[in-house]
Each structure stands twice: as C-alpha cells, then as structure tokens.
Amino acid sequence: MANLKQQLTVLPLPSHVQRAIAAAETLDSLATVVQELAENALDAGASRIHVHWHPQLWSVELTDNGHGIRAVDLPHVALAATTSKLPQNADWMQVTTLGFRGQALHSLAQMAELTICSRYVEAETGWWVRYDRHGNVQAQRPQGMAVGTRVEVRQLFQDWPQRRQGQQAKQLQRRLQELALCSPAVAWHVLRAQKRWLHWPAVTSLGDRLQQFLPQLNPADLRQYQDSQIELVLGLPDRHHRPRPDWLGVAINGRWVELHSQPTWQQILLEAFGRSLPRQRFPLCLAHLHLPPSAIDWSAQPQKRTIYLRDAEQWQALLKERIADLLHSPVTLSPPASYQLLKTAEPAGRYRSITPQPSLQHLKAVAQLHQTYIVVEQQDGVWLIEQHIAHERVLYEQIEADWQVVELSQPLLIEALTPEQVNRLQEWGLDIVPFGTGVWAVRSLPQLLESRADATAALLELSQVADLTAAKVAVACRSALRNGTPLSLPEMQTLVDQWSSCRQPHTCPHGRPICLQLSESSLARFFRRHWVLGKSHGL
C-alpha cells in the first residue's frame, strides 16, 4: 500500500520537461519552423522574404525587409510566453496578426542554435544576438545591415532526431506555397543548399499566385472573385479537375485552416460544386476568408491550423454563394488547351478579372449536327452543345429544385427486390408495397418517369444507387433527350435557353463537358483572314 501511495503522488513536471513539451507541440517539423519564422516576417510588414535551407547541416536562414525588432526588445524575444502582438488590453480574441502565442522563438532556442540579427526601421544600426537554450542572451554586438530581420537556426532538432525524418522538402514546399497564396503581394526566394529552389515574384491576386505554382493552367480555365470578405479562385469543372484534393482548401486571415467541426471545409467546397465533376475527381478551388478576429477561436491547436469558428454556418453559406456565382456562367471565348482543334486557339493572356461573369446572352441555335450537337451562334463565336447532356443538366437542376413523386393510375409490378432496395425507394417517397411472393407493387413514381415505357427498368436502376442525389442524376439521365433525336429549330432554341439558365451549365451531373467553344478570333486565325491577299500569293 505504501508503494501504491508513492506511485500516485501528484508532482509538478520539472520545468525543463514543461518547456520541452511546449516546444514539441509548437514545432514538429522543418516546415513548421519555417512557417513560424515567415509568419513573424509577414507580421512585420515584409514585402520580400528570402529563405536559405541547408539540408545536410539542418540549418535555416530567413531574411525579410520588414520593420525589424527594436534593440531593447531583442533580449526578450526568445523568452517563454513573450510577444509584441497582443492588443494593449491583452484581449487575444482581438488579435489580427499571424503570431501571438509567444512560443515559437523560445521553442526554437531549445531545439536549435538560435541567432537573430535585426535593425529596427527607426534605428541607425542593427544588432546581432545569440541565445542559449533558455532563450537568454548569450552574446550580442552591433551589426551594420539594412532595415529588417535575419533569423539563423542551426543544428535544428539535434536532440530530436526523429523530427528529422519524413519528406521534409515536400512538406516545406507545400507550407511555403500556402503562405505565398495568402500573401500574393510578397516576393519569395528560396535557396536549397546554395542553389535556387523556389522563386515567386510578387503578384496582385490569389489566382496569379496559383498560376505560378501550376504554370500549365490556362488562365481562361479559372474564375476569380474578390471583395472585402473573400478571395476566391476556382477551375471551371469542364476544364480542370484533379485526381486528388491537393488544391482544395480554405484560408482564414492569412492561414490555411481546418474547421474543428463537421462538415469540414473540404466537404463544404465539394458540396458547393455539386454534381459537376466526374467520379473520383476533385475541383481546383481555393478561398481566403477575411473575418473579424472575434469570429475566430485559434485555441484548438498550438500550430493554429485547426480552429473553432463562431457562426460557421454564416461563412459557409457565403462561400457556397460565391462559388455558385462563379460557376453560373460558362462564357469563355478562348477555348481550353484540350479543345485546340486544328490549332485555332489564340495564345491566352493572363486572366485578371475578379468579378463574376455575366449571364449567357445572345445564344442563337442555327442547326443540328448528326442529330447530336446543336450548333449555336454567339456574338463572338460558334459553339457546339451536346443535346443529351445539356438536357440532362437542365432536368437535374429542375429535379433538385423540386423532387416530385406522382401517383400512378395503374401500379407497376416489380420482382426480385432486396429489403435494402425497397427501403431505399420508400425513403425517396415512392409508395411501394408487397404484392404476393417476391413481387412488389409500386404505386408512385418520380414525375419524369411517369409516362416512360421503361419505367420498370428505371425503378430497378434507382433502387441500386447509393443516395437520393444519385437517384436524381439517374432520373435526369434516363429522361433526357437521346442523341440521334431530330429537333426542330424552335426545340433547339428552347433547350439552349434552358441550359443557359442553369446554375452550373459547365458539365452534366456526371461531370462531362457540355459545350465546345470556338471564338471568332480563333476562326479568323485559322482561315488567315489577317493575311494581305497580294503578299500571301507572292504578287
């Protein structure tokens, strides 16, 4: 019993253990070290950030041209729980800077050899300071330098070898990209072992920064929006989608984050795109929300990547609304790279519009091609619209807005349904009851299937899909005009008008592109109408 009491005695953790735990929570990798230093530079108003990483030596130098650190503050910056970023009333719920915990530099001092050289904007000279493992000044001297700060971290994680494992370069590049996306007006230059590794000049928008990372993107494939609350860039679903959600995320007040609740930001973005992408493909969509500090609680995680958000539904609804605005119109008169038929496309300039595109107008159906494509004359080009998938999109959005189930005058009999299939149909509002052994009587159907001769086959198909959304897609696909169906000119115009009014007219609910666009300038380029006739014939 005496031994048990001794084992249960509550004792305070030694101070060095407390500091080690705090440091381990704050800095778990090379990427988080560089992030903390870069965020300090951004908080200091830097417009240029230079990073030099020495992988073999496990050292990092970060230099910025911010306003610098005052000489009287340099002896204190690496002490535990010291910060210059809290408001005067010490209300950390009103913080507008990226850093505020006062732990990063102190943690670095414990995990590496830390040196800071800084010149404050109002000072005539700078100061060089080296710190010990407790964050105290070990040595200091005056240092001639430009205004700004240089932080040197050497022998990083020398007592924490497990933190030197993993894909450090990949993680670091991704973290720097996230920081650069949040601060497009800042120029970034990164060296790796004294060789140029990453270089991103300053740009004007989130979309411009993204194109530095994905130079293969056609600017015409992007849509951008910006106001005081949100910056948003997305790829049109008929032009660009990805096998992984690698460019799908949300930043809040300068930091890429995840909600500490359900649904996640990724789920919110996917829901906003709806049924506009092929199966197992993900959109390109990045959003940067600028919210009042009081709306955010950063206390969920020391690295501040997971947050609590007050009134989360309000901001999620705003984000969905803005995405819907950008997806509403497919007007893009320079075709994407995959559609460069006969090399008619013109070289695209940088896309800089930050407002949603206007609704489709002046689409005139002029012919039907192979009883499959509707030829449309537009004020600046010619479009081909595939009639089946255009009609499928129209019907799907109608069903989404109003899922109607109607009573049948004569029930349909269907066999060989499993209990799961029956439950599924009943959950979707269909009246289905037993009608003998292994036979079921269906007394109501989705309205679009009511008059179809293949209604029984449609019911079997519906009973096998996963959810109501998939059922709506199946109904729309089965009910849409078939390719090979001849249409009169008024019928074609009606379909074009209905399609042009859709909320997401880029793709069908399965993710197939609906419209192929050829601009007038591309046609002129192909037919060489810019030639001077005499010169072109050598006369």
Short mmCIF file of N, CA, C and O in Angstrom, two decimals, residues 8 21 30 39 63 71 86 90 108 131 139 153 223 235 254 269 303 305 326 339 354 357 404 432 440 444 487 537:
data_model
loop_
_atom_site.label_atom_id
_atom_site.label_comp_id
_atom_site.label_asym_id
_atom_site.label_seq_id
_atom_site.Cartn_x
_atom_site.Cartn_y
_atom_site.Cartn_z
N LEU A 8 1.12 7.11 -6.72
CA LEU A 8 0.01 8.01 -7.04
C LEU A 8 0.25 9.44 -6.61
O LEU A 8 -0.61 10.29 -6.79
N ILE A 21 7.83 19.94 -23.71
CA ILE A 21 6.50 19.59 -24.21
C ILE A 21 5.94 20.74 -25.03
O ILE A 21 5.39 20.55 -26.13
N LEU A 30 10.50 20.67 -39.87
CA LEU A 30 11.16 21.80 -40.53
C LEU A 30 10.13 22.76 -41.10
O LEU A 30 10.29 23.99 -41.03
N GLU A 39 5.86 33.75 -40.73
CA GLU A 39 4.71 34.49 -40.20
C GLU A 39 5.17 35.70 -39.40
O GLU A 39 4.54 36.77 -39.45
N THR A 63 15.47 35.75 -44.07
CA THR A 63 15.73 37.20 -44.06
C THR A 63 14.51 37.91 -44.64
O THR A 63 13.95 37.47 -45.66
N ALA A 71 16.01 47.33 -30.57
CA ALA A 71 17.16 46.81 -29.83
C ALA A 71 16.80 46.44 -28.39
O ALA A 71 17.29 45.45 -27.85
N LEU A 86 0.00 41.18 -28.89
CA LEU A 86 -1.30 41.30 -28.25
C LEU A 86 -1.74 42.76 -28.23
O LEU A 86 -0.92 43.67 -28.08
N ALA A 90 -4.69 43.27 -23.94
CA ALA A 90 -4.31 41.86 -23.80
C ALA A 90 -5.46 40.91 -24.12
O ALA A 90 -5.49 39.78 -23.66
N LEU A 108 12.33 27.40 -30.55
CA LEU A 108 13.50 27.27 -31.43
C LEU A 108 14.80 27.30 -30.63
O LEU A 108 15.74 26.57 -30.95
N TYR A 131 21.31 33.31 -28.64
CA TYR A 131 20.54 32.94 -27.46
C TYR A 131 20.95 31.54 -26.99
O TYR A 131 21.34 30.68 -27.79
N ALA A 139 25.25 36.21 -26.33
CA ALA A 139 26.22 37.17 -26.83
C ALA A 139 25.47 38.16 -27.72
O ALA A 139 24.45 37.82 -28.33
N VAL A 153 18.93 29.59 -37.78
CA VAL A 153 18.64 28.42 -36.95
C VAL A 153 19.59 27.31 -37.38
O VAL A 153 19.54 26.85 -38.53
N ARG A 223 -11.74 31.05 -62.72
CA ARG A 223 -12.63 32.16 -62.35
C ARG A 223 -12.14 32.71 -61.02
O ARG A 223 -11.77 31.95 -60.12
N GLY A 235 -11.26 26.46 -60.68
CA GLY A 235 -11.17 25.98 -62.04
C GLY A 235 -12.54 25.55 -62.53
O GLY A 235 -13.29 24.90 -61.79
N GLY A 254 -5.11 34.79 -43.35
CA GLY A 254 -3.70 34.56 -43.62
C GLY A 254 -3.17 33.19 -43.33
O GLY A 254 -1.97 32.95 -43.52
N LEU A 269 -16.67 22.76 -49.78
CA LEU A 269 -16.30 23.10 -51.15
C LEU A 269 -16.85 22.06 -52.13
O LEU A 269 -17.37 22.41 -53.19
N GLN A 303 -0.41 24.89 -33.29
CA GLN A 303 0.05 25.36 -34.59
C GLN A 303 -1.00 26.19 -35.32
O GLN A 303 -0.76 26.68 -36.42
N ARG A 305 -3.70 25.54 -36.94
CA ARG A 305 -4.21 25.09 -38.23
C ARG A 305 -5.63 24.53 -38.11
O ARG A 305 -6.31 24.37 -39.11
N LEU A 326 -19.69 32.09 -59.43
CA LEU A 326 -18.63 31.90 -60.42
C LEU A 326 -18.92 30.73 -61.36
O LEU A 326 -18.48 30.73 -62.50
N TYR A 339 -9.08 21.68 -76.12
CA TYR A 339 -10.01 21.89 -77.22
C TYR A 339 -9.37 22.64 -78.39
O TYR A 339 -10.06 23.20 -79.22
N ILE A 354 -11.75 39.89 -61.57
CA ILE A 354 -12.04 39.44 -60.22
C ILE A 354 -13.52 39.57 -59.91
O ILE A 354 -13.93 39.59 -58.77
N GLN A 357 -18.68 36.46 -64.03
CA GLN A 357 -19.01 36.73 -65.42
C GLN A 357 -20.51 36.94 -65.57
O GLN A 357 -21.31 36.41 -64.81
N GLN A 404 -40.46 15.70 -57.37
CA GLN A 404 -41.88 15.39 -57.35
C GLN A 404 -42.12 13.91 -57.60
O GLN A 404 -41.60 13.34 -58.56
N ILE A 432 -44.49 1.87 -52.23
CA ILE A 432 -44.21 0.51 -52.70
C ILE A 432 -44.63 -0.46 -51.61
O ILE A 432 -44.24 -0.32 -50.44
N TRP A 440 -43.55 -6.83 -55.82
CA TRP A 440 -43.87 -5.56 -55.17
C TRP A 440 -44.68 -4.70 -56.14
O TRP A 440 -44.42 -4.69 -57.34
N SER A 444 -46.38 4.83 -56.98
CA SER A 444 -45.98 6.21 -57.30
C SER A 444 -44.58 6.21 -57.88
O SER A 444 -43.78 5.31 -57.59
N LEU A 487 -34.37 17.39 -83.88
CA LEU A 487 -35.02 18.52 -83.22
C LEU A 487 -35.29 19.61 -84.24
O LEU A 487 -34.47 19.86 -85.14
N HIS A 537 0.02 35.69 -101.86
CA HIS A 537 0.16 34.94 -103.10
C HIS A 537 1.43 35.31 -103.87
O HIS A 537 1.60 34.92 -105.02
#
